[in-house]
Amino acid sequence: MADEFDDLKAAMDVATPSADPLKKRGNIALAEENFARLQGSERAARQTLQKGRMSRLLDGGMTMFHAMTTKGGLVATTALVAVGAILVTPEGRSLLTPPGDFGKPETVVVLDEAAQSRQERQSGDAPGTGSVVATDDVSGARSQEPDLSRRERSDLGLSDAPSPSTDGRAIGGGSDADRGLLMAEEPMMEAEIAEDSFALDQSATSQLAPTEPGIAGNIAAAPTAKRVAPPSDMIVIAPESDTEAYANAPDNTLKVTTEDPVSTFSIDVDTASYAVVRSSLTNGFLPPKDAVRVEEMVNYFPYAYPAPDGEHPFRPTITLMDTPWNAGTNLVHIGIQGTLPAIEDRPPLNLVFLIDTSGSMQDANKLPLLKQSFRLMLSELRPDDEVSIVTYAGNAGQVLEPTRAAERQTILAALDRLEAGGSTAGQAGLQQAYQVAEGMAGDGEVTRVILATDGDFNVGLSDPEALKDFIAAKRESGTYLSVLGFGRGNLDDATMQALAQNGNGTAAYIDTLNEARKVLVDQLTGALFPIANDVKIQVEFNPAEIAEYRLIGYETRVLNREDFANDRVDAGDIGAGHTVTAIYEITPVGSDAIRNGPLRYAQARDDRPAGTGELGYFKLRYKEPGQSSSILIEEPIVPDMGAATDDVRFSVAMAGFGQLLRGGAYLGGWGWDEAIAMATGARGEDAFGYRAEAVNLMRLAEALDR
Amino acid sequence: MARVLPIVMRMTTSDEALARAAAGGDAQAFSALITRHYDRVFRLCFRLTGARAEAEDLCQDICAALPAKICAYRGEARFTTWLYRVTMNAAHDRRRRAATRAKAADGWGEVETARRAETAETAEALDWLTAAMRCLPEELRDTVALVLDDVTHADAALVLGVSEGTVSWRMSEVKKRLKALKEAEHG
């Protein structure tokens, strides 16, 4: 009986190689280095009397955090850190102001189920009304979940007393105690692990810094920021982002106009990045640099650019202004305003909600928040719109036949029956959703699949490339896809982006009911009803006037020059009423801010069209929905065009904010204070308080960046 | 606890004492501990992944994260048991990442090549090992990887977070499957 097992053992002994001595030395050195760094930061904290009071308090708090693990100790520590933040900094004081002043529900940070229920008792709040960030592990393979939870329990028992707020899992929210502690202790080792990132295949993004989920993901998501505990109920949270992967690329570089006068990119109306940044900052840590996509930070906000009045469904407005962060350069601000057709004129909508109901969705900020968002949206639908619901965990499949929005009770009842708890990814969930959608489609109607998930796109097609192709093919047939991300911890931002981009949809990250309202209600028509497809922008700069230029943001949206006129190349879409903003920083010829000096061996060129006075030429191509050939809009860029309205200046301040979060390589000495002053001065009417909220986030970021 | 143990004591100091010292910030204790156990971790990594390069990478993951994790070590379990669990969790993380990315690593996991290997009647011992490991579902493979290192069923249960009975059941299942595999080959 045991023969085979002995054979196996013998064969295994033979087959097992010994560790590569070089790798072994390297790995051990890595471990020792990380150990030293971890300890070193503690020792430094004890000695640094010359540091500011704020950082001393924080460092001291973190030291205790390292050293104390009993429940009482942790609670005391957290309290100290939180109180320190509130007492010492003006930002802390601003944290104490009622959150109502920027129209956002209280941010409640919940660590685990036990803490969560306690939280609910304390606040008397229904789950989901605050930005409840519960931690959860979503395994890539959901079938492993029962095992995982067993593993967790055993971890808790072994590593520490399983008290709600003190064990490793509660702190870090990882799948296991040791992972949680890894995050709480915050080693700074991005570089070592970043190298094996392989999220590259997700999209055209060329260089993703730490995007690895799992261990590397933890570290990537734990930036080297000092932490300020959020004052919400004295519960501290470490970055709970377990396995988040972000799509991003290095900053667009400064281009020399004589060498590369043409800049081409696809517009982007996604806003997910801003919500991720907000979630990070309100939880007390700086977002990972790669989570920040500047154009999404800018495009998050509604702007009122001049409305289109002619033949085109939208209108570009170009504004030239001084660069706030560089006296020697200017900004070319391009604001595109989509037309807002009268709401009663919009075609009927067919919406298929493809909802992830796997076990991980049961957190208050996931399925319950989704249900609430859904109710909000339902009241905005018209009686003739149709809704269907498909789930993709367990074997539930289609839980709501296509139903007219007029039958509100039927839809709400189906919604209420949704329960998170399936452990197996449903096969072909996405295919089924599309099948339903195709059955609903009618002439002149807009059909869209809305995927709501907390991160794992385990929807039956496991190969990301095949998934993208599938969605792109469906897009051609007229069914679009939007992606709503819920919860933090496993959100696969890169995949979300890729899916939404291939499905002509938007990717939005929903962390609060307020955000749900913005995404689903305020922009219902825009998000669901495109007015122009494949919108591409190309700007050619005049080398006689402009020495250098730089596109701010849009790193993941850069197109090849020849793609502009190629109607087969896909690009972003604009929905009804959407605004899109793109900003170039340009350096005029003769400015002392030119960074690239003249080349010694380059021939002086005399073929410049002198005297036109044009700085550049703006071209935009778009397609009417359903059309395959594009329409061109063009306009020269001349000095002093446009007026720097509040909208323009606020969008520039947000571009500055985004760049600061990404390291601010081009910002010189321009910092948080300047960004805050600029944004504050340009808040304008701000009916929903979005801009006030952004200013508060800037203040938080400033405090965290010290 | 003593923050600095004299270096001469290192070779005889128990794992648990070293680990507690490391958890308290003793860098020497940490170095001694990781040097002592690196090869053991590597071998387990290999048994879990079936490919040397994967095992080296997994070791790197573990080494990078261990300094932070060691702070969580309270001595409730034997250090090696604790370390195995850290290893097992890291392996699961890695496997999960590979699964989500649809980028299966070379190793025990490749079913297609496993089928090819099964057709090779004259498979050598190594091929048989590969085939054998591949025919096991992941949880059985994990269990085997531990038990092959002479980990007791009780300790394996602690590492895997299952009951001892489950480990024993899994091992009998493993033996059943190995036997079936052998019979299929010979007959």
PDB file of C-alpha atoms in Angstrom, chain A residues 95-254:
ATOM      1  CA  LEU A  95     -10.867  66.463   9.955  1.00  0.00           C
ATOM      2  CA  LEU A  96     -13.015  67.212  12.917  1.00  0.00           C
ATOM      3  CA  THR A  97     -15.347  69.427  11.011  1.00  0.00           C
ATOM      4  CA  PRO A  98     -18.536  67.650  10.194  1.00  0.00           C
ATOM      5  CA  PRO A  99     -18.143  65.778   6.958  1.00  0.00           C
ATOM      6  CA  GLY A 100     -21.399  67.217   5.835  1.00  0.00           C
ATOM      7  CA  ASP A 101     -19.626  70.287   4.627  1.00  0.00           C
ATOM      8  CA  PHE A 102     -18.482  68.509   1.592  1.00  0.00           C
ATOM      9  CA  GLY A 103     -21.555  66.472   1.177  1.00  0.00           C
ATOM     10  CA  LYS A 104     -19.955  63.183   1.888  1.00  0.00           C
ATOM     11  CA  PRO A 105     -21.155  60.645   4.382  1.00  0.00           C
ATOM     12  CA  GLU A 106     -18.931  59.893   7.286  1.00  0.00           C
ATOM     13  CA  THR A 107     -16.051  57.734   6.426  1.00  0.00           C
ATOM     14  CA  VAL A 108     -16.218  54.668   8.502  1.00  0.00           C
ATOM     15  CA  VAL A 109     -13.361  52.285   8.369  1.00  0.00           C
ATOM     16  CA  VAL A 110     -14.181  48.806   9.331  1.00  0.00           C
ATOM     17  CA  LEU A 111     -11.620  46.187   9.925  1.00  0.00           C
ATOM     18  CA  ASP A 112     -13.437  42.942   9.982  1.00  0.00           C
ATOM     19  CA  GLU A 113     -16.813  41.510  10.602  1.00  0.00           C
ATOM     20  CA  ALA A 114     -16.615  41.784  14.337  1.00  0.00           C
ATOM     21  CA  ALA A 115     -15.339  45.310  14.283  1.00  0.00           C
ATOM     22  CA  GLN A 116     -17.907  46.053  11.693  1.00  0.00           C
ATOM     23  CA  SER A 117     -20.827  45.023  13.780  1.00  0.00           C
ATOM     24  CA  ARG A 118     -19.421  47.010  16.632  1.00  0.00           C
ATOM     25  CA  GLN A 119     -19.092  49.915  14.325  1.00  0.00           C
ATOM     26  CA  GLU A 120     -22.669  49.653  13.270  1.00  0.00           C
ATOM     27  CA  ARG A 121     -23.824  49.554  16.822  1.00  0.00           C
ATOM     28  CA  GLN A 122     -21.855  52.633  17.641  1.00  0.00           C
ATOM     29  CA  SER A 123     -22.874  54.722  14.744  1.00  0.00           C
ATOM     30  CA  GLY A 124     -26.364  53.385  14.405  1.00  0.00           C
ATOM     31  CA  ASP A 125     -25.719  53.585  10.739  1.00  0.00           C
ATOM     32  CA  ALA A 126     -27.113  51.297   8.162  1.00  0.00           C
ATOM     33  CA  PRO A 127     -24.341  49.421   6.410  1.00  0.00           C
ATOM     34  CA  GLY A 128     -23.236  51.106   3.312  1.00  0.00           C
ATOM     35  CA  THR A 129     -24.293  54.634   4.035  1.00  0.00           C
ATOM     36  CA  GLY A 130     -20.818  55.627   5.050  1.00  0.00           C
ATOM     37  CA  SER A 131     -17.811  54.808   3.057  1.00  0.00           C
ATOM     38  CA  VAL A 132     -17.423  51.557   4.772  1.00  0.00           C
ATOM     39  CA  VAL A 133     -14.182  50.043   3.832  1.00  0.00           C
ATOM     40  CA  ALA A 134     -14.258  46.566   5.094  1.00  0.00           C
ATOM     41  CA  THR A 135     -11.416  44.310   4.519  1.00  0.00           C
ATOM     42  CA  ASP A 136     -11.727  41.084   2.820  1.00  0.00           C
ATOM     43  CA  ASP A 137      -9.710  38.658   0.938  1.00  0.00           C
ATOM     44  CA  VAL A 138     -10.974  37.587  -2.360  1.00  0.00           C
ATOM     45  CA  SER A 139      -9.175  34.616  -3.581  1.00  0.00           C
ATOM     46  CA  GLY A 140      -8.529  34.427  -7.229  1.00  0.00           C
ATOM     47  CA  ALA A 141      -9.984  31.003  -7.257  1.00  0.00           C
ATOM     48  CA  ARG A 142     -13.164  31.270  -5.356  1.00  0.00           C
ATOM     49  CA  SER A 143     -13.387  27.600  -4.972  1.00  0.00           C
ATOM     50  CA  GLN A 144     -10.667  27.842  -2.406  1.00  0.00           C
ATOM     51  CA  GLU A 145     -12.628  29.991  -0.102  1.00  0.00           C
ATOM     52  CA  PRO A 146     -13.766  27.461   2.417  1.00  0.00           C
ATOM     53  CA  ASP A 147     -10.184  26.382   2.810  1.00  0.00           C
ATOM     54  CA  LEU A 148      -9.041  29.925   3.108  1.00  0.00           C
ATOM     55  CA  SER A 149     -11.364  30.766   5.876  1.00  0.00           C
ATOM     56  CA  ARG A 150     -10.252  27.742   7.767  1.00  0.00           C
ATOM     57  CA  ARG A 151      -6.733  28.823   7.221  1.00  0.00           C
ATOM     58  CA  GLU A 152      -7.506  32.236   8.526  1.00  0.00           C
ATOM     59  CA  ARG A 153      -8.986  30.926  11.687  1.00  0.00           C
ATOM     60  CA  SER A 154      -6.039  28.788  12.334  1.00  0.00           C
ATOM     61  CA  ASP A 155      -3.745  31.698  11.669  1.00  0.00           C
ATOM     62  CA  LEU A 156      -5.509  33.776  14.172  1.00  0.00           C
ATOM     63  CA  GLY A 157      -5.291  31.149  16.776  1.00  0.00           C
ATOM     64  CA  LEU A 158      -1.633  30.644  16.194  1.00  0.00           C
ATOM     65  CA  SER A 159      -0.375  34.105  15.800  1.00  0.00           C
ATOM     66  CA  ASP A 160      -2.380  35.972  18.328  1.00  0.00           C
ATOM     67  CA  ALA A 161      -5.509  36.026  20.314  1.00  0.00           C
ATOM     68  CA  PRO A 162      -8.360  36.324  17.868  1.00  0.00           C
ATOM     69  CA  SER A 163      -9.712  39.553  19.188  1.00  0.00           C
ATOM     70  CA  PRO A 164     -11.572  41.692  16.729  1.00  0.00           C
ATOM     71  CA  SER A 165      -9.208  44.573  16.402  1.00  0.00           C
ATOM     72  CA  THR A 166      -5.831  43.346  17.361  1.00  0.00           C
ATOM     73  CA  ASP A 167      -4.945  40.352  15.357  1.00  0.00           C
ATOM     74  CA  GLY A 168      -2.963  40.597  12.222  1.00  0.00           C
ATOM     75  CA  ARG A 169      -5.861  40.023   9.971  1.00  0.00           C
ATOM     76  CA  ALA A 170      -7.782  42.846  11.469  1.00  0.00           C
ATOM     77  CA  ILE A 171      -4.954  45.242  10.966  1.00  0.00           C
ATOM     78  CA  GLY A 172      -4.060  44.372   7.487  1.00  0.00           C
ATOM     79  CA  GLY A 173      -7.122  42.683   6.258  1.00  0.00           C
ATOM     80  CA  GLY A 174      -5.090  40.125   4.423  1.00  0.00           C
ATOM     81  CA  SER A 175      -6.104  36.583   3.996  1.00  0.00           C
ATOM     82  CA  ASP A 176      -3.934  35.534   6.844  1.00  0.00           C
ATOM     83  CA  ALA A 177      -2.476  36.914   9.921  1.00  0.00           C
ATOM     84  CA  ASP A 178       1.058  37.103   8.775  1.00  0.00           C
ATOM     85  CA  ARG A 179       0.095  38.895   5.639  1.00  0.00           C
ATOM     86  CA  GLY A 180      -1.853  41.361   7.683  1.00  0.00           C
ATOM     87  CA  LEU A 181       1.089  42.035   9.866  1.00  0.00           C
ATOM     88  CA  LEU A 182       3.279  42.460   6.908  1.00  0.00           C
ATOM     89  CA  MET A 183       1.159  45.354   5.928  1.00  0.00           C
ATOM     90  CA  ALA A 184       0.862  46.802   9.344  1.00  0.00           C
ATOM     91  CA  GLU A 185       4.585  46.813   9.709  1.00  0.00           C
ATOM     92  CA  GLU A 186       4.998  48.446   6.378  1.00  0.00           C
ATOM     93  CA  PRO A 187       8.323  47.343   5.046  1.00  0.00           C
ATOM     94  CA  MET A 188       9.581  49.462   2.233  1.00  0.00           C
ATOM     95  CA  MET A 189      10.618  46.984  -0.321  1.00  0.00           C
ATOM     96  CA  GLU A 190       8.834  47.854  -3.443  1.00  0.00           C
ATOM     97  CA  ALA A 191      11.928  47.786  -5.539  1.00  0.00           C
ATOM     98  CA  GLU A 192      12.920  44.273  -4.704  1.00  0.00           C
ATOM     99  CA  ILE A 193       9.627  42.792  -5.575  1.00  0.00           C
ATOM    100  CA  ALA A 194       8.464  45.097  -8.241  1.00  0.00           C
ATOM    101  CA  GLU A 195      10.602  43.413 -10.784  1.00  0.00           C
ATOM    102  CA  ASP A 196       8.442  40.384 -11.198  1.00  0.00           C
ATOM    103  CA  SER A 197       5.338  42.313 -11.989  1.00  0.00           C
ATOM    104  CA  PHE A 198       3.498  40.767 -14.832  1.00  0.00           C
ATOM    105  CA  ALA A 199       0.369  42.775 -15.167  1.00  0.00           C
ATOM    106  CA  LEU A 200       1.863  44.013 -18.391  1.00  0.00           C
ATOM    107  CA  ASP A 201      -0.248  41.745 -20.457  1.00  0.00           C
ATOM    108  CA  GLN A 202      -3.338  43.490 -19.199  1.00  0.00           C
ATOM    109  CA  SER A 203      -3.195  46.426 -21.519  1.00  0.00           C
ATOM    110  CA  ALA A 204      -0.945  48.582 -23.550  1.00  0.00           C
ATOM    111  CA  THR A 205       0.595  49.999 -20.434  1.00  0.00           C
ATOM    112  CA  SER A 206       4.245  49.629 -20.840  1.00  0.00           C
ATOM    113  CA  GLN A 207       5.649  49.745 -17.389  1.00  0.00           C
ATOM    114  CA  LEU A 208       3.696  48.943 -14.352  1.00  0.00           C
ATOM    115  CA  ALA A 209       5.527  49.412 -11.168  1.00  0.00           C
ATOM    116  CA  PRO A 210       4.467  47.102  -8.409  1.00  0.00           C
ATOM    117  CA  THR A 211       1.313  45.604  -9.675  1.00  0.00           C
ATOM    118  CA  GLU A 212       1.708  42.170  -8.327  1.00  0.00           C
ATOM    119  CA  PRO A 213      -1.087  41.096  -6.150  1.00  0.00           C
ATOM    120  CA  GLY A 214      -0.308  39.089  -3.100  1.00  0.00           C
ATOM    121  CA  ILE A 215       2.800  39.857  -1.211  1.00  0.00           C
ATOM    122  CA  ALA A 216       4.138  42.356  -3.639  1.00  0.00           C
ATOM    123  CA  GLY A 217       0.760  43.908  -3.937  1.00  0.00           C
ATOM    124  CA  ASN A 218       0.657  44.472  -0.247  1.00  0.00           C
ATOM    125  CA  ILE A 219       3.881  46.268  -0.329  1.00  0.00           C
ATOM    126  CA  ALA A 220       3.110  48.222  -3.398  1.00  0.00           C
ATOM    127  CA  ALA A 221      -0.009  49.421  -1.770  1.00  0.00           C
ATOM    128  CA  ALA A 222       1.778  50.369   1.388  1.00  0.00           C
ATOM    129  CA  PRO A 223       3.611  53.428   0.246  1.00  0.00           C
ATOM    130  CA  THR A 224       6.418  54.827   2.263  1.00  0.00           C
ATOM    131  CA  ALA A 225       4.051  57.278   3.749  1.00  0.00           C
ATOM    132  CA  LYS A 226       3.718  58.152   7.316  1.00  0.00           C
ATOM    133  CA  ARG A 227       0.339  57.205   8.509  1.00  0.00           C
ATOM    134  CA  VAL A 228      -2.214  59.343  10.116  1.00  0.00           C
ATOM    135  CA  ALA A 229      -4.962  57.402  11.696  1.00  0.00           C
ATOM    136  CA  PRO A 230      -8.330  58.493  10.495  1.00  0.00           C
ATOM    137  CA  PRO A 231     -10.261  59.892  13.371  1.00  0.00           C
ATOM    138  CA  SER A 232     -13.280  57.852  12.563  1.00  0.00           C
ATOM    139  CA  ASP A 233     -14.017  56.123  15.772  1.00  0.00           C
ATOM    140  CA  MET A 234     -10.453  55.516  16.677  1.00  0.00           C
ATOM    141  CA  ILE A 235     -10.081  52.519  14.480  1.00  0.00           C
ATOM    142  CA  VAL A 236      -6.904  52.563  12.563  1.00  0.00           C
ATOM    143  CA  ILE A 237      -6.418  50.779   9.351  1.00  0.00           C
ATOM    144  CA  ALA A 238      -3.397  49.845   7.416  1.00  0.00           C
ATOM    145  CA  PRO A 239      -3.691  49.862   3.658  1.00  0.00           C
ATOM    146  CA  GLU A 240      -6.150  47.114   3.074  1.00  0.00           C
ATOM    147  CA  SER A 241      -5.349  46.766  -0.548  1.00  0.00           C
ATOM    148  CA  ASP A 242      -4.376  43.184  -0.830  1.00  0.00           C
ATOM    149  CA  THR A 243      -4.053  42.388  -4.418  1.00  0.00           C
ATOM    150  CA  GLU A 244      -4.848  45.530  -6.260  1.00  0.00           C
ATOM    151  CA  ALA A 245      -3.256  46.002  -9.595  1.00  0.00           C
ATOM    152  CA  TYR A 246      -3.109  49.355 -11.266  1.00  0.00           C
ATOM    153  CA  ALA A 247      -2.834  50.275 -14.882  1.00  0.00           C
ATOM    154  CA  ASN A 248      -0.410  53.052 -15.418  1.00  0.00           C
ATOM    155  CA  ALA A 249       2.687  54.042 -17.285  1.00  0.00           C
ATOM    156  CA  PRO A 250       5.574  56.410 -16.556  1.00  0.00           C
ATOM    157  CA  ASP A 251       4.854  60.101 -16.874  1.00  0.00           C
ATOM    158  CA  ASN A 252       4.716  61.411 -20.404  1.00  0.00           C
ATOM    159  CA  THR A 253       8.091  62.895 -21.065  1.00  0.00           C
ATOM    160  CA  LEU A 254       8.929  66.331 -22.307  1.00  0.00           C
TER     161      LEU A 254
END
